[in-house]
Tab-separated table of C-alpha atoms and ligand atoms in Angstrom:
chain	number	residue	atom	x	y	z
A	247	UNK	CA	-11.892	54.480	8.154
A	248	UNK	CA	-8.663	55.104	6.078
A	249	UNK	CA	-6.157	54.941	8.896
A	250	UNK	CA	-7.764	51.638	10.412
A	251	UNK	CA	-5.923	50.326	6.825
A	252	UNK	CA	-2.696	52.133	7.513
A	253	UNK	CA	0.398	49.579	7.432
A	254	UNK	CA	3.106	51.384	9.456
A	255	UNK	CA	7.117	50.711	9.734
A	256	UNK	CA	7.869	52.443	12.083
A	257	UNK	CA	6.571	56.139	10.986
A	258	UNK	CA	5.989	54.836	7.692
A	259	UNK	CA	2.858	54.801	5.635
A	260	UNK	CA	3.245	51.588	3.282
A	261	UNK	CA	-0.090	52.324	2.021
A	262	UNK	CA	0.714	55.373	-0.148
A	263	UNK	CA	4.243	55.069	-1.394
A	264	UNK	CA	5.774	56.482	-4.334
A	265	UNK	CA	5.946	53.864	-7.477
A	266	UNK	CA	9.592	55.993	-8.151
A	267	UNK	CA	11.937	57.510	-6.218
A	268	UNK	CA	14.977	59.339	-7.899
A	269	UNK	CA	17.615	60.464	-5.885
A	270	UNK	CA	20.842	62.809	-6.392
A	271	UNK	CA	23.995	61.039	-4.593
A	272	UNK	CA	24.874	64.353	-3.459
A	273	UNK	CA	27.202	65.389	-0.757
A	274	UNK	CA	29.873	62.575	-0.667
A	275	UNK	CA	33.049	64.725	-0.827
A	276	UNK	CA	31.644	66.910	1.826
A	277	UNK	CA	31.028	63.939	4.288
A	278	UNK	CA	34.746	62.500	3.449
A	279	UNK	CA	36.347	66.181	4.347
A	280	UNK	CA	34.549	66.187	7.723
A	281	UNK	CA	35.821	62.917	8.197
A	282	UNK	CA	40.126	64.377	7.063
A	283	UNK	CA	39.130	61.687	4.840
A	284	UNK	CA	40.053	61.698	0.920
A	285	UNK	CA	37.122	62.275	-1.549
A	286	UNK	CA	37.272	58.865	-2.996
A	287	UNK	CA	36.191	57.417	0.921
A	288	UNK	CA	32.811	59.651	0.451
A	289	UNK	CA	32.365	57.990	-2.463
A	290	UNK	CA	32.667	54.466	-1.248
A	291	UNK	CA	30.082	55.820	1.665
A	292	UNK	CA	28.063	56.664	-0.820
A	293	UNK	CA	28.122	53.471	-2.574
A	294	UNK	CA	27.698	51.212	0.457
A	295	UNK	CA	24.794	53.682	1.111
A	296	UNK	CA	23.397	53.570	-2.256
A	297	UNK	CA	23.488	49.412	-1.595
A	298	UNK	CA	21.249	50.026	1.939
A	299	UNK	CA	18.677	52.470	0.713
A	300	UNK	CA	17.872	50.441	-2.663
A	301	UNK	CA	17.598	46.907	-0.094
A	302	UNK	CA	14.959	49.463	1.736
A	303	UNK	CA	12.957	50.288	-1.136
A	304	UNK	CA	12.762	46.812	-2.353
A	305	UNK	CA	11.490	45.688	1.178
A	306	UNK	CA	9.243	48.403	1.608
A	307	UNK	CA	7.563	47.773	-1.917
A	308	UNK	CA	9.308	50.963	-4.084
A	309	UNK	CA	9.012	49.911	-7.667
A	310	UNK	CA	11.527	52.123	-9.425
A	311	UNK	CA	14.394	53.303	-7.974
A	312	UNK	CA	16.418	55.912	-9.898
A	313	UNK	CA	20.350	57.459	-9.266
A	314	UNK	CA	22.420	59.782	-10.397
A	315	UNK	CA	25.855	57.989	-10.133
A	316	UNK	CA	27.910	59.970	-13.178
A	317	UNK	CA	26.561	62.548	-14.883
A	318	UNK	CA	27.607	63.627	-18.327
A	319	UNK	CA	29.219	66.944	-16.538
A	320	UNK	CA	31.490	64.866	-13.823
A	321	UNK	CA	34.014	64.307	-16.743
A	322	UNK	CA	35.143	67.903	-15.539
A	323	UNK	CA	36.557	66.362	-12.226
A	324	UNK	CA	40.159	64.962	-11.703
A	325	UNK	CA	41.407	62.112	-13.286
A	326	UNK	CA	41.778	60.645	-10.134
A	327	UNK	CA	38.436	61.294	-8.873
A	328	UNK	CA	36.535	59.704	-12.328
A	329	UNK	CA	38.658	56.566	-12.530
A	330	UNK	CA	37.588	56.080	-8.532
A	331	UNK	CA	34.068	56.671	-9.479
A	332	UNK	CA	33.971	53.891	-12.445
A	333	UNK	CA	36.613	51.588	-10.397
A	334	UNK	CA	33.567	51.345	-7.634
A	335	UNK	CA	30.901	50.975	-10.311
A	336	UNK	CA	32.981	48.218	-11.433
A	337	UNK	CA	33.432	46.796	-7.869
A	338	UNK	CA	29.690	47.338	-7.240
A	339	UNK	CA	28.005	45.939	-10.297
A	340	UNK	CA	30.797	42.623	-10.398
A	341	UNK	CA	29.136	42.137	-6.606
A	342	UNK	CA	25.403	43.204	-8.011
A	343	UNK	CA	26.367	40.280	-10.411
A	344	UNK	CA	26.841	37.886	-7.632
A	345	UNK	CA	24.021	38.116	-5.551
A	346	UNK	CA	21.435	38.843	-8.433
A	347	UNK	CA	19.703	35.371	-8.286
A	348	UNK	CA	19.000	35.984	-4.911
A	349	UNK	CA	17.775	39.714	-4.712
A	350	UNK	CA	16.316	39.305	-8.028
A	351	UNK	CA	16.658	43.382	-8.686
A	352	UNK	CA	16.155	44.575	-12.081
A	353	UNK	CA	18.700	47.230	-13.242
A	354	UNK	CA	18.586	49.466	-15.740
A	355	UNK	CA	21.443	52.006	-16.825
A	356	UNK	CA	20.503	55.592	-18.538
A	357	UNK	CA	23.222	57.238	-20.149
A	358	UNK	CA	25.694	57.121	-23.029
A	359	UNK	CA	27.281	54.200	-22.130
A	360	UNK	CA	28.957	53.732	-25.223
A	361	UNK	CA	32.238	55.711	-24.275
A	362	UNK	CA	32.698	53.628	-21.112
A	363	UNK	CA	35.712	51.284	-20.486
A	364	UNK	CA	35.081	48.111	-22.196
A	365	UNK	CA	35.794	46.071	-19.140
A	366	UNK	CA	32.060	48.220	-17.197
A	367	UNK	CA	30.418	47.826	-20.493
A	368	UNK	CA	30.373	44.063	-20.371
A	369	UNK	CA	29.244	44.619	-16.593
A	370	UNK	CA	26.578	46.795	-17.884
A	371	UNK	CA	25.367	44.508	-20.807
A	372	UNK	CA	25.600	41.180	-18.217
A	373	UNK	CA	23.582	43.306	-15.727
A	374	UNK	CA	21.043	43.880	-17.988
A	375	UNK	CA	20.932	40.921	-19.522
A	376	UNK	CA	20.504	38.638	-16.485
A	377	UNK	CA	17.728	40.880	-15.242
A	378	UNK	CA	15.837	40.735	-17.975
A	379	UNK	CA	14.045	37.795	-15.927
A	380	UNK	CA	13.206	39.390	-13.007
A	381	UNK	CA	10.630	41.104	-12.081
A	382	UNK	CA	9.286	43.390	-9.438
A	383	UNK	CA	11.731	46.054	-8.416
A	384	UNK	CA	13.813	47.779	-10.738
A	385	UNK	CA	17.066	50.004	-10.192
A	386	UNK	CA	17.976	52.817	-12.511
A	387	UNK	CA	21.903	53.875	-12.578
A	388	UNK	CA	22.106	57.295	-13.852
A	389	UNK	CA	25.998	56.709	-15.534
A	390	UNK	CA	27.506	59.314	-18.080
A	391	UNK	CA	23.572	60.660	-18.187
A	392	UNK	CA	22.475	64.001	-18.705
A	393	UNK	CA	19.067	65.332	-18.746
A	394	UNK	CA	19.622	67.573	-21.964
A	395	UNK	CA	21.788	65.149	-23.631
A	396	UNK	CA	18.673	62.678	-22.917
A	397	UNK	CA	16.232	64.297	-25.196
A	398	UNK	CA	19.034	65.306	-27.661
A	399	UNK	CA	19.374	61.933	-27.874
A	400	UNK	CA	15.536	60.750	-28.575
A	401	UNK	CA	15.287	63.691	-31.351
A	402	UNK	CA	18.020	62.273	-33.106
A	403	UNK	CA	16.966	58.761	-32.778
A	404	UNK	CA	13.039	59.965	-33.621
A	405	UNK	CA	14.666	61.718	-36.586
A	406	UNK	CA	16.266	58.533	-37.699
A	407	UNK	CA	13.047	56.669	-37.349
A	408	UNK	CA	11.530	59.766	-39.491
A	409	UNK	CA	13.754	59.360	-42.456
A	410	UNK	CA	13.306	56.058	-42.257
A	411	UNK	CA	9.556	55.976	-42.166
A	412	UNK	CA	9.173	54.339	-39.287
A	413	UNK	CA	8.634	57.704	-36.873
A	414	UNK	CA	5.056	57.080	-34.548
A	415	UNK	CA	3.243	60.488	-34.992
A	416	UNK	CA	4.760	62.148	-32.347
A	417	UNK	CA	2.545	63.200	-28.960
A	418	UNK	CA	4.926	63.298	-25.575
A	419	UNK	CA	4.330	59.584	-24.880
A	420	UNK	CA	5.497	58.700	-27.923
A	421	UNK	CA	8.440	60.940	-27.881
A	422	UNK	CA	9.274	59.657	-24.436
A	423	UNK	CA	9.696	56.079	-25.791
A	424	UNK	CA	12.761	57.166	-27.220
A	425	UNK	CA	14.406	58.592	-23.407
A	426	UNK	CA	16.993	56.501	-21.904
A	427	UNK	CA	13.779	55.915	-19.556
A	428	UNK	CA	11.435	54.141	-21.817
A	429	UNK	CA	8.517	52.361	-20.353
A	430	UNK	CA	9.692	53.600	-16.694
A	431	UNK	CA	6.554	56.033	-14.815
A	432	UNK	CA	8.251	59.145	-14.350
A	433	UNK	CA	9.418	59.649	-10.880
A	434	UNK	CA	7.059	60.793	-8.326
A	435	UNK	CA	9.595	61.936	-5.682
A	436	UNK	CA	12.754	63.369	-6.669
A	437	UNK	CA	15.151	63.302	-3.094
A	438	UNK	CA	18.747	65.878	-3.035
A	439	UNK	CA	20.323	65.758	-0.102
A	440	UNK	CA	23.523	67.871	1.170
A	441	UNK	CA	21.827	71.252	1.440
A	442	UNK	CA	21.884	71.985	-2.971
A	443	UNK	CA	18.907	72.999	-4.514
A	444	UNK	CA	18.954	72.631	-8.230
A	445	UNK	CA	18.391	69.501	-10.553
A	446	UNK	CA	21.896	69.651	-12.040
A	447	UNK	CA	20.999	68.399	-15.360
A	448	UNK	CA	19.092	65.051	-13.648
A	449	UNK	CA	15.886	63.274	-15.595
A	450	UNK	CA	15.133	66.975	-17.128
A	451	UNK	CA	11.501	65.586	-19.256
A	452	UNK	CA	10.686	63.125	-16.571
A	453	UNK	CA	10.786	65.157	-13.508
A	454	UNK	CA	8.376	67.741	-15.037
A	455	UNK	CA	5.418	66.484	-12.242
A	456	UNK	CA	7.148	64.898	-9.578
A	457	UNK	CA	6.998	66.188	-5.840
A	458	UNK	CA	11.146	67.748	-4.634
A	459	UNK	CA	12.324	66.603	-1.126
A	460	UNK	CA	15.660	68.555	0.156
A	461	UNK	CA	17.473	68.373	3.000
A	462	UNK	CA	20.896	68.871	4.808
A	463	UNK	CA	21.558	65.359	5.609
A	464	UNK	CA	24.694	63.801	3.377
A	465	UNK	CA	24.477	61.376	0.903
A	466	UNK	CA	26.754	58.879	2.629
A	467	UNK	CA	24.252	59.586	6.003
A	468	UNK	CA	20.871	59.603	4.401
A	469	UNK	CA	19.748	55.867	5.233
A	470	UNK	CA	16.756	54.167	5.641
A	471	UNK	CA	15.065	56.741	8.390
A	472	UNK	CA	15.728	59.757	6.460
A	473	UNK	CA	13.743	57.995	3.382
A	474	UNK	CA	11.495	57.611	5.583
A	475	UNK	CA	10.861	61.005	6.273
A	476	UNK	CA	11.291	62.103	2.578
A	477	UNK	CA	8.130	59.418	1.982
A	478	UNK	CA	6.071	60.582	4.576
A	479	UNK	CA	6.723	64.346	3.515
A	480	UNK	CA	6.011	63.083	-0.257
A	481	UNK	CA	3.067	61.978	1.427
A	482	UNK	CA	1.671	65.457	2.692
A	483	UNK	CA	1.763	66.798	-0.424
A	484	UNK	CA	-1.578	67.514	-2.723
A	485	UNK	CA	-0.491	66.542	-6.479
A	486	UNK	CA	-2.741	68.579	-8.572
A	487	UNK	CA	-1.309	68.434	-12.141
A	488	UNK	CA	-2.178	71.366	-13.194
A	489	UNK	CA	-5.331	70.700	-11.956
A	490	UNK	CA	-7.294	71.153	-8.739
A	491	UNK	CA	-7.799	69.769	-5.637
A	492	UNK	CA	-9.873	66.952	-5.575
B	569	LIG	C1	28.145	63.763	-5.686
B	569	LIG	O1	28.851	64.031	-4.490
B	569	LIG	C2	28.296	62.363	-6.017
B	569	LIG	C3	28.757	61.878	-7.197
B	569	LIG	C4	29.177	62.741	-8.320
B	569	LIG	C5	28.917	60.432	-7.424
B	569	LIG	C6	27.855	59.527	-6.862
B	569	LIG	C7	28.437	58.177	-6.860
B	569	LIG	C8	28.326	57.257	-5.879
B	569	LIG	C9	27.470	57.425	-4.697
B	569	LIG	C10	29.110	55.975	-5.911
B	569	LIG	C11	28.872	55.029	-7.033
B	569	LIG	C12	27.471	54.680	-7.293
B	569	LIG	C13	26.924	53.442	-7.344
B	569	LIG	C14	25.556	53.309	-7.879
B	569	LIG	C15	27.618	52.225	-6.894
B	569	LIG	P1	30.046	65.112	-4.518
B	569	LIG	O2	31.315	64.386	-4.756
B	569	LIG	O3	29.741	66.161	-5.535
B	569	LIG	O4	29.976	65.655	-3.067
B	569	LIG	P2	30.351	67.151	-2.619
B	569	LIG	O5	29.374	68.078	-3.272
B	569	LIG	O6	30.188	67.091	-1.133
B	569	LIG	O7	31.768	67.382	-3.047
């Protein structure tokens, strides 16, 4: 009988999980102002929490692992409140950097990373570099990524390829070769937390079948338990495709 091979942490069913979560950091100012705290504290909530809930998937067996830290839109938002933003991805990834031997965590970043400071684009490139020998889990950072810019991006690069005579014929696994995401499943649970419900520009192509999980909680608050819940709610649901029920 199927449950007899249930595994279960606590309420969680390890036998069914999603190969890719991709969550939107949302509701880090909020939890600051409750606090009378400045925005940039939310923010380093939301990093420290970003730090638990990617340990979590890794020891629960998530394979992919997908955030929206910057989006191509947060340019919009004080000075102040960008240079925090990059001064903790800075902070983060130089500590990432550290400890990489012995988490072994593969990171990716998807985005134009191009118009970064120079000082997080060596982070970036060392990042990727020395995880190019891991294997197993693998964490995307969403930085200066948009979902529109995203596919701008892989038409342009297809057409390049095109001129060039070197363009595949084009069917959507082909085109999605040329997404910031290449070679990653698309995400099969999409979590936004803090009470919004819209996709604010996030993984626009890849989301196209994956199963939405909202809820009230905070970003800086939504920890290990609350993942579990989006999991086992991911795990109610009947993906059809288009399709029917089996
Ligand atoms: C949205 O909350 C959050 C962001 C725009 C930034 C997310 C960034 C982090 C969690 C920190 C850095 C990330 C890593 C990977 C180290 P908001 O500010 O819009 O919150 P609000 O809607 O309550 O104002």
């Amino acid at each position: 009988m199927k449950w007899l091979r249930k595994k279960q942490t606590g309420q969680l069913d390890t036998t069914q999980l999603p190969r890719h979560i991709a969550i939107i950091m949302d509701g880090n100012g909020r939890w600051a102002k409750s606090r009378g705290l400045p925005r940039k504290a939310g923010h380093a909530a939301g990093a420290e929490n970003f730090r638990t809930v990617a340990t979590y998937c890794k020891e629960i067996g998530i394979e992919y692992l997908t955030v929206y830290a910057f989006s191509t839109e947060n340019w919009k938002r004080p000075a102040d409140e960008v240079q925090e933003l990059m001064g903790l991805l800075e902070r983060y990834l130089r500590e990432a950097i550290g400890q990489m031997e012995r988490d072994r965590v593969r990171m990716k970043f998807f985005g134009d990373t191009s118009v970064l400071s120079a000082g997080l684009q060596q982070l970036i490139t060392e990042t990727e570099e020395i995880s190019r020998r891991f294997e197993g889990v693998q964490v995307n950072i969403c930085l200066n990524y948009g979902g529109r810019d995203d596919i701008l991006q892989a038409a342009v690069a297809y057409a390049k390829d095109y001129a060039a005579d070197k363009a595949p014929i084009l069917t959507e696994a082909r085109f999605a070769d040329y997404l910031y995401s290449a070679g990653v499943p698309d995400p099969d649970l999409v979590i936004r937390p803090s009470g919004e419900y819209r996709l604010s520009n996030f993984l626009l192509w890849q989301l196209a079948y994956s199963e939405f999980y909202f809820t009230d909680t905070l970003w800086p608050n939504f920890g290990p338990r609350e993942l579990d819940r989006a999991i086992a709610a991911f795990q109610q649901r009947d993906r059809r495709y288009g399709g029917v029920s089996k």
